[in-house]
PDB file of C-alpha atoms and ligand atoms in Angstrom:
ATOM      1  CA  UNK V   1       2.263  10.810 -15.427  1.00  0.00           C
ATOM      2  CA  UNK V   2       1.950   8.697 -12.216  1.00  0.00           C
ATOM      3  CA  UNK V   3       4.607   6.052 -12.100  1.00  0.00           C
ATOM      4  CA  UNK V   4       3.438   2.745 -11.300  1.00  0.00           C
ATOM      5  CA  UNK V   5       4.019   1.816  -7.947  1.00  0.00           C
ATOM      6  CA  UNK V   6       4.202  -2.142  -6.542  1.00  0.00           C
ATOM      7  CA  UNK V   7       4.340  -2.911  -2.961  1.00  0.00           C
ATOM      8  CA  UNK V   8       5.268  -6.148  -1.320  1.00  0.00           C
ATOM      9  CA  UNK V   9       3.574  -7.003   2.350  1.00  0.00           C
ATOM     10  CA  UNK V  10       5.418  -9.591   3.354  1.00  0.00           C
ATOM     11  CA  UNK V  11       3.216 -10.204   6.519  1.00  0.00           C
ATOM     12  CA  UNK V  12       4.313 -11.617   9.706  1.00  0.00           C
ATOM     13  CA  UNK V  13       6.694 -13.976   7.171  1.00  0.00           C
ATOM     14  CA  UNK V  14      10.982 -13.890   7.415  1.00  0.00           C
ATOM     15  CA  UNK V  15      13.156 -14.578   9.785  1.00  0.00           C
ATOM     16  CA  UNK V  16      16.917 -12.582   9.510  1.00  0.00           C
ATOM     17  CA  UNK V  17      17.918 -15.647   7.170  1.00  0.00           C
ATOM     18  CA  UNK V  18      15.011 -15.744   4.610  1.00  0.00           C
ATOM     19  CA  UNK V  19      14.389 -11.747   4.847  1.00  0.00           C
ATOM     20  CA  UNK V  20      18.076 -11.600   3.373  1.00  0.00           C
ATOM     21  CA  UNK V  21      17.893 -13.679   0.823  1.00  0.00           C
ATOM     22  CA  UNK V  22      14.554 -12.761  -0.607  1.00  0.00           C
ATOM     23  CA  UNK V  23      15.275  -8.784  -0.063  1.00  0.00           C
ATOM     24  CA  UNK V  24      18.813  -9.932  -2.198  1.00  0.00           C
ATOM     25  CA  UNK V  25      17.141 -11.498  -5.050  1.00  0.00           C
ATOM     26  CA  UNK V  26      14.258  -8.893  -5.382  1.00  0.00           C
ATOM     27  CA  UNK V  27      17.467  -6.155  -5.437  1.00  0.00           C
ATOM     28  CA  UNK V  28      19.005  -8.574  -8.035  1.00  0.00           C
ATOM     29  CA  UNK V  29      15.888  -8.758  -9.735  1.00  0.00           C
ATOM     30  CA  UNK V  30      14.905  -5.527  -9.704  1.00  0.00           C
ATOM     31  CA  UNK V  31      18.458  -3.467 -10.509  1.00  0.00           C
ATOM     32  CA  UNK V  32      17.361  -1.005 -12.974  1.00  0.00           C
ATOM     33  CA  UNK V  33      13.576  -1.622 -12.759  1.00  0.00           C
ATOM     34  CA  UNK V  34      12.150   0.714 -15.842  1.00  0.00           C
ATOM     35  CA  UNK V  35       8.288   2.563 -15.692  1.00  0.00           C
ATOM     36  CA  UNK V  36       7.977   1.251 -11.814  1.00  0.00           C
ATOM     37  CA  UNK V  37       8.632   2.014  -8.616  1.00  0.00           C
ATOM     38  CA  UNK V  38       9.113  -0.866  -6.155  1.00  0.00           C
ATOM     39  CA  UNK V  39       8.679  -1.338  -2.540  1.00  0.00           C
ATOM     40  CA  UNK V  40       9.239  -3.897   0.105  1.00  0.00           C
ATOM     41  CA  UNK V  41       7.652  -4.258   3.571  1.00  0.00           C
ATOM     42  CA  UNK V  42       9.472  -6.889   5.827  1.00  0.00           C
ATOM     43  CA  UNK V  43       8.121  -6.944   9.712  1.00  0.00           C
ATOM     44  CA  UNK V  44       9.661  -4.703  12.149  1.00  0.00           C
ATOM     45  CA  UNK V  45      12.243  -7.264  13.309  1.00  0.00           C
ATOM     46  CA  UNK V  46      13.669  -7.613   9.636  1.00  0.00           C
ATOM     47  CA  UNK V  47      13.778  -4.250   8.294  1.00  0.00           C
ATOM     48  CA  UNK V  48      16.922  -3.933  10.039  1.00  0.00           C
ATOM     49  CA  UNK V  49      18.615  -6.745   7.671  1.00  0.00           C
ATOM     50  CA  UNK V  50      16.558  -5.773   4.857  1.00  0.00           C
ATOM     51  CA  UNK V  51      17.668  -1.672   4.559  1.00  0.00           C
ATOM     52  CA  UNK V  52      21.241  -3.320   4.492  1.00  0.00           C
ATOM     53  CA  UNK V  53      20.186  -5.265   1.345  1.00  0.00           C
ATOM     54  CA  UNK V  54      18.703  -2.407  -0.037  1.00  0.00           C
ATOM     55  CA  UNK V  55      21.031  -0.304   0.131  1.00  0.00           C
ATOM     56  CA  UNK V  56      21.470   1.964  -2.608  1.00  0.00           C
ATOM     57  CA  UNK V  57      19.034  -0.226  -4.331  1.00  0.00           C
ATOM     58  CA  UNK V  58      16.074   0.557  -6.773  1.00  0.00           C
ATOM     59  CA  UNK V  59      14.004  -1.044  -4.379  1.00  0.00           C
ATOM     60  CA  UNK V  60      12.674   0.831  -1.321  1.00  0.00           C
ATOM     61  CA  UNK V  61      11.895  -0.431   2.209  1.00  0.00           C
ATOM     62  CA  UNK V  62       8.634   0.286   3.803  1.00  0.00           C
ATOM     63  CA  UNK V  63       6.744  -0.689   7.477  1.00  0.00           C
ATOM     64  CA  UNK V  64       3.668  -2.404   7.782  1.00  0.00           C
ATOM     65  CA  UNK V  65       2.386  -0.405  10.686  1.00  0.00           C
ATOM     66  CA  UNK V  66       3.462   2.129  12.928  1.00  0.00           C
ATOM     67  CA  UNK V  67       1.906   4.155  16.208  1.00  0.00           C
ATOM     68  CA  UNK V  68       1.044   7.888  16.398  1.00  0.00           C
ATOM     69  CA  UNK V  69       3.553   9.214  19.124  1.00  0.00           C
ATOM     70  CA  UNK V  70       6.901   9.443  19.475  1.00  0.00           C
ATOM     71  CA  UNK V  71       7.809   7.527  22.544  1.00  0.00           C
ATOM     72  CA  UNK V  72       6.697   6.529  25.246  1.00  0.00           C
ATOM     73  CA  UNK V  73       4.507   3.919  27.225  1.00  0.00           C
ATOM     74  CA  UNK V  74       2.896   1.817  24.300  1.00  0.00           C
ATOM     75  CA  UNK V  75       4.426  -1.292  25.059  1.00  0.00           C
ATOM     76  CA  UNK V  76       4.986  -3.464  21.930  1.00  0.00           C
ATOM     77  CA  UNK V  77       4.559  -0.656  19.425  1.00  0.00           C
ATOM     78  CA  UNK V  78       6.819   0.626  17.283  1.00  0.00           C
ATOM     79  CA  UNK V  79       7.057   4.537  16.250  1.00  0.00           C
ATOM     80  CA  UNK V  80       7.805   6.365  12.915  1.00  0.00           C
ATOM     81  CA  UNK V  81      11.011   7.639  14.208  1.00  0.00           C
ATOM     82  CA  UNK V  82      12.441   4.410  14.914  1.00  0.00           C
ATOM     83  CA  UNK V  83      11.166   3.553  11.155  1.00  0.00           C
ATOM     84  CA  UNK V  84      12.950   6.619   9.686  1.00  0.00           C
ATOM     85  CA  UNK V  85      15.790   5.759  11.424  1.00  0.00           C
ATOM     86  CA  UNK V  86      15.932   2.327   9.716  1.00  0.00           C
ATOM     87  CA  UNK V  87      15.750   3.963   6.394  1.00  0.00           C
ATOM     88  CA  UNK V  88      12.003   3.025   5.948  1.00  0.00           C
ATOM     89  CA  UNK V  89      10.238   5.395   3.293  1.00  0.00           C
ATOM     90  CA  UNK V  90       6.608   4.191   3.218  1.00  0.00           C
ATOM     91  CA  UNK V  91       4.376   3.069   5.773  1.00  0.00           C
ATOM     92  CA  UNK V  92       1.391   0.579   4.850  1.00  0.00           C
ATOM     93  CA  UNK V  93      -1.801   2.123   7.202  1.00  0.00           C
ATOM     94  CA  UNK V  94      -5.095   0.491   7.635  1.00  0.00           C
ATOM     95  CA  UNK V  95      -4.471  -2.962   6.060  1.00  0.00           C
ATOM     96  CA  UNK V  96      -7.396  -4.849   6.923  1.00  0.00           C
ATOM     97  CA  UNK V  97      -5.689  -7.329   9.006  1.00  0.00           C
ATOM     98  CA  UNK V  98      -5.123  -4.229  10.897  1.00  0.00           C
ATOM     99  CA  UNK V  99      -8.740  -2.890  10.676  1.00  0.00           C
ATOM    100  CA  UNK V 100     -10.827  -6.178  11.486  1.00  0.00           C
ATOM    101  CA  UNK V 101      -8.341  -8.280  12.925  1.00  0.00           C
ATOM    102  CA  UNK V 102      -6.693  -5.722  15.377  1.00  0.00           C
ATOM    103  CA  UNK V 103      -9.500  -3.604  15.158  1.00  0.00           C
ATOM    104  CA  UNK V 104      -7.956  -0.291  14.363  1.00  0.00           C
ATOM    105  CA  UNK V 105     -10.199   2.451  13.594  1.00  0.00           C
ATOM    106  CA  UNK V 106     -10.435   5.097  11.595  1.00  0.00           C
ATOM    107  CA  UNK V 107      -9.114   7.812  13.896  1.00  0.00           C
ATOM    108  CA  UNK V 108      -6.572   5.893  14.862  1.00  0.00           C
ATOM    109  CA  UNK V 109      -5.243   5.840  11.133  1.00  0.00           C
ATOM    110  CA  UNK V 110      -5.821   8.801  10.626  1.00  0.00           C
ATOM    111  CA  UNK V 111      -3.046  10.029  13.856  1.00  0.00           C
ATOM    112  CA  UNK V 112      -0.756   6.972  12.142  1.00  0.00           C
ATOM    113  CA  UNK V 113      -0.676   9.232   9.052  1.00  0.00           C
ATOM    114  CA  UNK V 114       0.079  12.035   9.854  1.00  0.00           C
ATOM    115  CA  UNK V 115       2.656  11.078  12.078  1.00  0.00           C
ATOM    116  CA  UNK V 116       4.132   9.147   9.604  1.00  0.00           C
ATOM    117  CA  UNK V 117       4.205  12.344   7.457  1.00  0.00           C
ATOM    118  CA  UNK V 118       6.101  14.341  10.183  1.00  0.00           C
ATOM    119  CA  UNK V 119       8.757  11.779   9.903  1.00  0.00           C
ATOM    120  CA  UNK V 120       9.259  12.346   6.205  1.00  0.00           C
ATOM    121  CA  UNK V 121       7.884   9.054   5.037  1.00  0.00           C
ATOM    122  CA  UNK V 122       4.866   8.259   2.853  1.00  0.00           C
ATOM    123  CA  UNK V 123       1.302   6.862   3.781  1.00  0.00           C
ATOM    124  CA  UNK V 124      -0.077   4.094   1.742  1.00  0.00           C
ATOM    125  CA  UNK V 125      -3.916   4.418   3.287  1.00  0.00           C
ATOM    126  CA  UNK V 126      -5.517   0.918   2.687  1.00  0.00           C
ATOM    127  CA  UNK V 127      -9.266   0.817   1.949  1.00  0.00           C
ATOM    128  CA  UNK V 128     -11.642  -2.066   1.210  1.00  0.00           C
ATOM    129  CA  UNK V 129     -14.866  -3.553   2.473  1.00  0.00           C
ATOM    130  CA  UNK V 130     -16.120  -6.785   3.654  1.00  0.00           C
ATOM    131  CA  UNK V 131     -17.963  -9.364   1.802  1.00  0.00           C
ATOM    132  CA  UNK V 132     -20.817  -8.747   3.133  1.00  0.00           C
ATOM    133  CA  UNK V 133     -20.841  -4.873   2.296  1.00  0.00           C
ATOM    134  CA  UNK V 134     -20.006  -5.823  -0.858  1.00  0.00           C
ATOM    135  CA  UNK V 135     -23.311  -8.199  -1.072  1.00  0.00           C
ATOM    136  CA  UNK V 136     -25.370  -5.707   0.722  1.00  0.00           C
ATOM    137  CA  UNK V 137     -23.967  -2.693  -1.759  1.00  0.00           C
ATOM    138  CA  UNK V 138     -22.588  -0.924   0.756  1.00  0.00           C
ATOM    139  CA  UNK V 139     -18.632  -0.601  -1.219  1.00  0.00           C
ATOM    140  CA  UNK V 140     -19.071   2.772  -2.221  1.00  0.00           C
ATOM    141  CA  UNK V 141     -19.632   4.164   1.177  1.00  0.00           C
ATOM    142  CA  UNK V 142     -17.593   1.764   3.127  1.00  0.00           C
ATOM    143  CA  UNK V 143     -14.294   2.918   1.141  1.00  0.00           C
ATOM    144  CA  UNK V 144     -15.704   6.811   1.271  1.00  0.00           C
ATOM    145  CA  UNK V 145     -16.136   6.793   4.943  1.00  0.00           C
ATOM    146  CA  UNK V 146     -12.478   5.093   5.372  1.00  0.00           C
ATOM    147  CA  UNK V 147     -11.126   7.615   2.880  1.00  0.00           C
ATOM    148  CA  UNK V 148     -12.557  10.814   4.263  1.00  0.00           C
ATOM    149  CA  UNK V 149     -11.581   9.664   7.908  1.00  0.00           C
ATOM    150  CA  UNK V 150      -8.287   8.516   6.839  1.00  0.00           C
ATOM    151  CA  UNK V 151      -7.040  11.898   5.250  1.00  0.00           C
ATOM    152  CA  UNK V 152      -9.087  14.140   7.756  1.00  0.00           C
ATOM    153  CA  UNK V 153      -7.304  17.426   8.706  1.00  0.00           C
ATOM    154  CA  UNK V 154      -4.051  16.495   5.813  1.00  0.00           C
ATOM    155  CA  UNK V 155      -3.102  19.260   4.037  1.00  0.00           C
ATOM    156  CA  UNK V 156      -3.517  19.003   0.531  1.00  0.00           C
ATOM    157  CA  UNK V 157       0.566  19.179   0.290  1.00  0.00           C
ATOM    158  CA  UNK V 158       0.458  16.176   2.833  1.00  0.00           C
ATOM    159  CA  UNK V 159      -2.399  14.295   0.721  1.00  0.00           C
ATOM    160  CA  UNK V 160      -0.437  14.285  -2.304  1.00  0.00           C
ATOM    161  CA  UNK V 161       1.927  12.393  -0.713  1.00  0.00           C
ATOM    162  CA  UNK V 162      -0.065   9.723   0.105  1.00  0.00           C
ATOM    163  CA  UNK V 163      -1.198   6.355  -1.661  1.00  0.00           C
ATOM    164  CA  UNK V 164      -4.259   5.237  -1.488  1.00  0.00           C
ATOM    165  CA  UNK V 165      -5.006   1.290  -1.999  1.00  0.00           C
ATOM    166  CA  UNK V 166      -8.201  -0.139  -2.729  1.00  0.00           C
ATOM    167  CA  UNK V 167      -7.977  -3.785  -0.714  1.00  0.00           C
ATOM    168  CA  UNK V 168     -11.411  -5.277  -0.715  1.00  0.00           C
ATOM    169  CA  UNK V 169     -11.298  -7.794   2.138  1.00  0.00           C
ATOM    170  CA  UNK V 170     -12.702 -10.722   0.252  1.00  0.00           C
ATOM    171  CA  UNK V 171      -9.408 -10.558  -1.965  1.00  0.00           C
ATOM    172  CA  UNK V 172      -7.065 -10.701   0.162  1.00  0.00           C
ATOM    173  CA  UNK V 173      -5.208 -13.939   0.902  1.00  0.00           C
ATOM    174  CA  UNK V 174      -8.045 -15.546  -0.479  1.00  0.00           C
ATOM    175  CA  UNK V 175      -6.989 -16.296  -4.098  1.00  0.00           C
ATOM    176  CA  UNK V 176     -10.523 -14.360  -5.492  1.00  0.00           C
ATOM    177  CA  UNK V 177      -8.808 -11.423  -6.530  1.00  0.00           C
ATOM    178  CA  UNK V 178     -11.564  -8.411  -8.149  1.00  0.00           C
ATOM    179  CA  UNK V 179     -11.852  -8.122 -11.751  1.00  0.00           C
ATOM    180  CA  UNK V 180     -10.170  -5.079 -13.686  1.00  0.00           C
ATOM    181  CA  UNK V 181     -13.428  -4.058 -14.072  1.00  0.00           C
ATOM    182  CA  UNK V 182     -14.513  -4.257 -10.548  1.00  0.00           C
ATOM    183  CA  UNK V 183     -11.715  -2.440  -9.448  1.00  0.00           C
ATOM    184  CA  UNK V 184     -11.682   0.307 -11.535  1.00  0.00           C
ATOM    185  CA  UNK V 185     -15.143   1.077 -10.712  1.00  0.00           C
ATOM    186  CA  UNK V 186     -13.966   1.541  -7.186  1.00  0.00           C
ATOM    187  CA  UNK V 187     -10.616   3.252  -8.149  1.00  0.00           C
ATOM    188  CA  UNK V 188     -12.610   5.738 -10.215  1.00  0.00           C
ATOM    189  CA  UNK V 189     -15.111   6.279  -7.643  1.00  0.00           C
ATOM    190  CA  UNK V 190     -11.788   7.230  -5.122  1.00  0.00           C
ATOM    191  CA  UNK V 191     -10.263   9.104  -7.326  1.00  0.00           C
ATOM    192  CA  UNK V 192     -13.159  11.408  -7.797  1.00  0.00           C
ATOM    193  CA  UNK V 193     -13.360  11.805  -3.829  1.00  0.00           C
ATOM    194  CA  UNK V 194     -10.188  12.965  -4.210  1.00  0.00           C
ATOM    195  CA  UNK V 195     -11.255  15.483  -6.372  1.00  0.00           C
ATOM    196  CA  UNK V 196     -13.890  16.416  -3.947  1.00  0.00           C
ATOM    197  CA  UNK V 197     -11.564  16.796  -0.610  1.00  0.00           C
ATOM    198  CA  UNK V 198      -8.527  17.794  -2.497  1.00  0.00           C
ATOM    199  CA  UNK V 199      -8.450  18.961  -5.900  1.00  0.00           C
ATOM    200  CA  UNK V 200      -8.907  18.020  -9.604  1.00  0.00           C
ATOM    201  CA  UNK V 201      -4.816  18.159  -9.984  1.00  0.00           C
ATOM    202  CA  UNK V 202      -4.793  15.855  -6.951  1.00  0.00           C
ATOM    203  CA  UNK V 203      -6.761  13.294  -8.132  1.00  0.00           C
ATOM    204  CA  UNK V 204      -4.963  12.843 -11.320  1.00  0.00           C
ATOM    205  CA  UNK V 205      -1.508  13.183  -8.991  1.00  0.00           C
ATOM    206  CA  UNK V 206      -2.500  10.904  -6.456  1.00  0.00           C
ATOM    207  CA  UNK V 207      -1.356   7.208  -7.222  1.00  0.00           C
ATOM    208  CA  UNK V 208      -4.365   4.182  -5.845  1.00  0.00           C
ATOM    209  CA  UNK V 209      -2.906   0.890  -6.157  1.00  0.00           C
ATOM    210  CA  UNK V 210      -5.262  -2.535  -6.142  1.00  0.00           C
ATOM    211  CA  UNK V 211      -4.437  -4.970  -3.353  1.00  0.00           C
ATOM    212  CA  UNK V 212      -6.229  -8.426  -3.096  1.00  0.00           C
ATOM    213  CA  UNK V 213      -4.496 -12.039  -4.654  1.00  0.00           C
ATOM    214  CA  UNK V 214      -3.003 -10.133  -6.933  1.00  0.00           C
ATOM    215  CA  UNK V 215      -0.657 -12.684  -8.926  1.00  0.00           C
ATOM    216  CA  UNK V 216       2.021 -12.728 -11.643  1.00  0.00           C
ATOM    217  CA  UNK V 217      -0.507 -13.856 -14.001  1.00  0.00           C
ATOM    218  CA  UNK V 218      -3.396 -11.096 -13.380  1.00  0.00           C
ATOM    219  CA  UNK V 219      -1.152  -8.378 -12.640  1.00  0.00           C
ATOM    220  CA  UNK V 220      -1.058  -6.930 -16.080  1.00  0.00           C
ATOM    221  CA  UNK V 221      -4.847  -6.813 -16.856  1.00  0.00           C
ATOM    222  CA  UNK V 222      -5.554  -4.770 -13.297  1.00  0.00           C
ATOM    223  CA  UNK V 223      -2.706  -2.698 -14.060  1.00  0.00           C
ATOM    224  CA  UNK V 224      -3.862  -1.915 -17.584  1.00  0.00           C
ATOM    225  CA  UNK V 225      -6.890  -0.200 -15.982  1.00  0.00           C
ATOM    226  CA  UNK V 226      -6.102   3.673 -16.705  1.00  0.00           C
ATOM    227  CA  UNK V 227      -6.945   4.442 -12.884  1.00  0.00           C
ATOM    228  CA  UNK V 228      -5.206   1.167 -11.242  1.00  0.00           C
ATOM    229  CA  UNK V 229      -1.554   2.446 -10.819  1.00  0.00           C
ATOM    230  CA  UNK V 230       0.063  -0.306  -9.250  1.00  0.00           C
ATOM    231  CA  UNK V 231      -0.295  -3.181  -6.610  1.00  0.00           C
ATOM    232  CA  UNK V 232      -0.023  -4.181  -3.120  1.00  0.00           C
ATOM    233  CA  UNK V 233       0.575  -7.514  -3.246  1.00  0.00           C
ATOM    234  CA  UNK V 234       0.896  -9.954   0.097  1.00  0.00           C
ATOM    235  CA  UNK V 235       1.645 -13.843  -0.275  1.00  0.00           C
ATOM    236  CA  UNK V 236       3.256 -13.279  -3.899  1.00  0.00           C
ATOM    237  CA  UNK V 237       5.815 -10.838  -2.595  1.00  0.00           C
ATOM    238  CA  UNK V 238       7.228 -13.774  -0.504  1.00  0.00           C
ATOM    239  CA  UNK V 239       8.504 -15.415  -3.870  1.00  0.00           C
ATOM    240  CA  UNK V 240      11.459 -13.415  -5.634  1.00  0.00           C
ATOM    241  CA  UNK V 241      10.259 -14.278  -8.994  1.00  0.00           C
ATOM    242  CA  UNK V 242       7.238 -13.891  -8.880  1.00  0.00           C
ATOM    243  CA  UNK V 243       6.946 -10.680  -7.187  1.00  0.00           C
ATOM    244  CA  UNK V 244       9.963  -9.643  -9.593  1.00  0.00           C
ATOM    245  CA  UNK V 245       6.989 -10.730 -12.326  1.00  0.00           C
ATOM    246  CA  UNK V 246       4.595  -8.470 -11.168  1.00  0.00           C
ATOM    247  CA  UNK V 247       6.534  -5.596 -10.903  1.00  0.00           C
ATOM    248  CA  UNK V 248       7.624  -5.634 -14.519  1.00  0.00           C
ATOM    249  CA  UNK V 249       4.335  -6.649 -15.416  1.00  0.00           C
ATOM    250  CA  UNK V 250       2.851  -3.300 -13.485  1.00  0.00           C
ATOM    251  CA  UNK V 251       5.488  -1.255 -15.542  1.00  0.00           C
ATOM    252  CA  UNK V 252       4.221   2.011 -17.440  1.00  0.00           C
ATOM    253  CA  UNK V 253       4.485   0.630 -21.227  1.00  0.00           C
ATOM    254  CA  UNK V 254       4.418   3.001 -23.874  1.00  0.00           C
ATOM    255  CA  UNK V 255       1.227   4.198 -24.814  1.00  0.00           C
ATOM    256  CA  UNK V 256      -0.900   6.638 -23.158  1.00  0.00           C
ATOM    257  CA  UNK V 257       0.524   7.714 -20.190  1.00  0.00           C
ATOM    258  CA  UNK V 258      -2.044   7.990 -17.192  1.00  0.00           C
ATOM    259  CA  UNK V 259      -2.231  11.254 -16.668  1.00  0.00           C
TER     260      UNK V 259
HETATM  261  C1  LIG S   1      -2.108  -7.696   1.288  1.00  0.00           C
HETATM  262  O1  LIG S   1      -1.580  -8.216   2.255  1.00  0.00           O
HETATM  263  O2  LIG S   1      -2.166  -6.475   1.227  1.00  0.00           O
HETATM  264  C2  LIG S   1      -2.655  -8.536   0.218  1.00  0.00           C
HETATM  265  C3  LIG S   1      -3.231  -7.947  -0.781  1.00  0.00           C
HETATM  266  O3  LIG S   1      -2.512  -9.897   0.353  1.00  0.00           O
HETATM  267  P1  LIG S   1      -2.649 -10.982  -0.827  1.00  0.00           P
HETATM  268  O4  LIG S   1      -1.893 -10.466  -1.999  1.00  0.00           O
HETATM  269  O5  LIG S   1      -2.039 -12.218  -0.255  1.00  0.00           O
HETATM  270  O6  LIG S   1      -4.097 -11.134  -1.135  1.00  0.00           O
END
């Protein structure tokens, strides 16, 4: 059975003040949430005030980013130990703001991972193409080539601790979020490289969220999708309620169990 899992980005969004009071209400929100696993990611400079929140909570904190080493001369980064430290258990790798804004490659992601594994915390490996892949039906092997590269040189122990999430570019922040159908197709396609690099059990272990405008009023027909098993959702997570919406909406229901 893979537990649904829902993931809120909240960007480069909160200051101290409105970090509190949203991490408070998706706590309050959230207390005994039942068939889902939640997650938030705050920025760096609020994860501080938001693993206070959290405390104890159902609801787990997460990073956005992180570098590869340890310490050292990388002025401006920030490095899984410091994350661990601040009781962060996920780290969100290869977002495409990441990719195509700060131009982060593959390799690069690929180090983030596994250092973020060292340090006891989980990967959630972002995939997606552009647009213009899309048009030029290049999906397939856009998300293959970011998904081999991504998990090169893992372990299979290590892999099944990651998440994969499908995030095709043109859905994200854009309000155009896929179709169930569309996603699936891609979620089904990942799942079967999983297969390939890992193993069969593997690819019915590992979880692969959808990510793009994801919204408390599509959440449940994506997450309906046998192989969608949650959502990374961005500018909805910034609303308690909403975000508090999703997740129940992305809750295992009772009926077949995706296994
Ligand atoms: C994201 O940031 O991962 C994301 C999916 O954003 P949005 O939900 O705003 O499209």
């Amino acid at each position: 059975m893979r537990t649904p899992l829902v993931i809120g980005n909240w960007k480069m969004n909160g200051t101290q003040a409105m970090a509190r009071e949203l991490a408070q209400a998706v706590r309050d929100g959230l207390k005994r949430p039942r068939g889902v696993e939640v997650v938030v990611c705050p920025p760096f400079t609020a994860l501080p005030v938001a693993a206070e929140v959290l405390k104890g909570a159902a609801v787990a904190l997460g990073a956005q980013n992180c570098h590869w080493e340890e310490q050292g001369a990388f002025t401006g980064e920030v490095s899984p130990a410091m994350l661990a430290e601040l009781g962060c258990r996920w780290v969100l790798l290869g977002h495409s703001e990441r990719r195509h804004v700060f131009r982060e490659t593959d390799e690069e992601i690929n180090r983030k991972a596994a250092a973020v594994m060292r340090h006891g915390m989980r990967p959630v490996l972002c995939v997606g193409e552009t647009e213009e892949e899309r048009r030029q039906g290049l999906t397939f092997t856009v998300v293959e080539g970011q998904l081999r590269a991504g998990l090169a040189g893992l372990s299979p122990e290590d892999v099944a601790r990651c998440v994969l999430a499908y995030e095709p570019v043109w859905a994200i922040g854009t309000g155009v979020n896929a179709t169930p159908g569309q996603a699936a197709e891609v979620h089904g396609y990942l799942r079967g490289l999983v297969s390939e690099v890992g193993s069969k059990e593997l690819a019915q272990s590992i979880r692969i969220l959808y990510g793009g405008s994801v919204k408390p009023d599509n959440a449940q027909a994506l997450t309906q999708e046998p192989d969608i098993d949650g959502v990374l959702v961005g500018g909805a997570s910034l609303q308690a309620p909403g975000f508090i919406t999703i997740a129940k909406k992305s809750a295992a229901r009772s009926g077949p169990s995706k296994e």
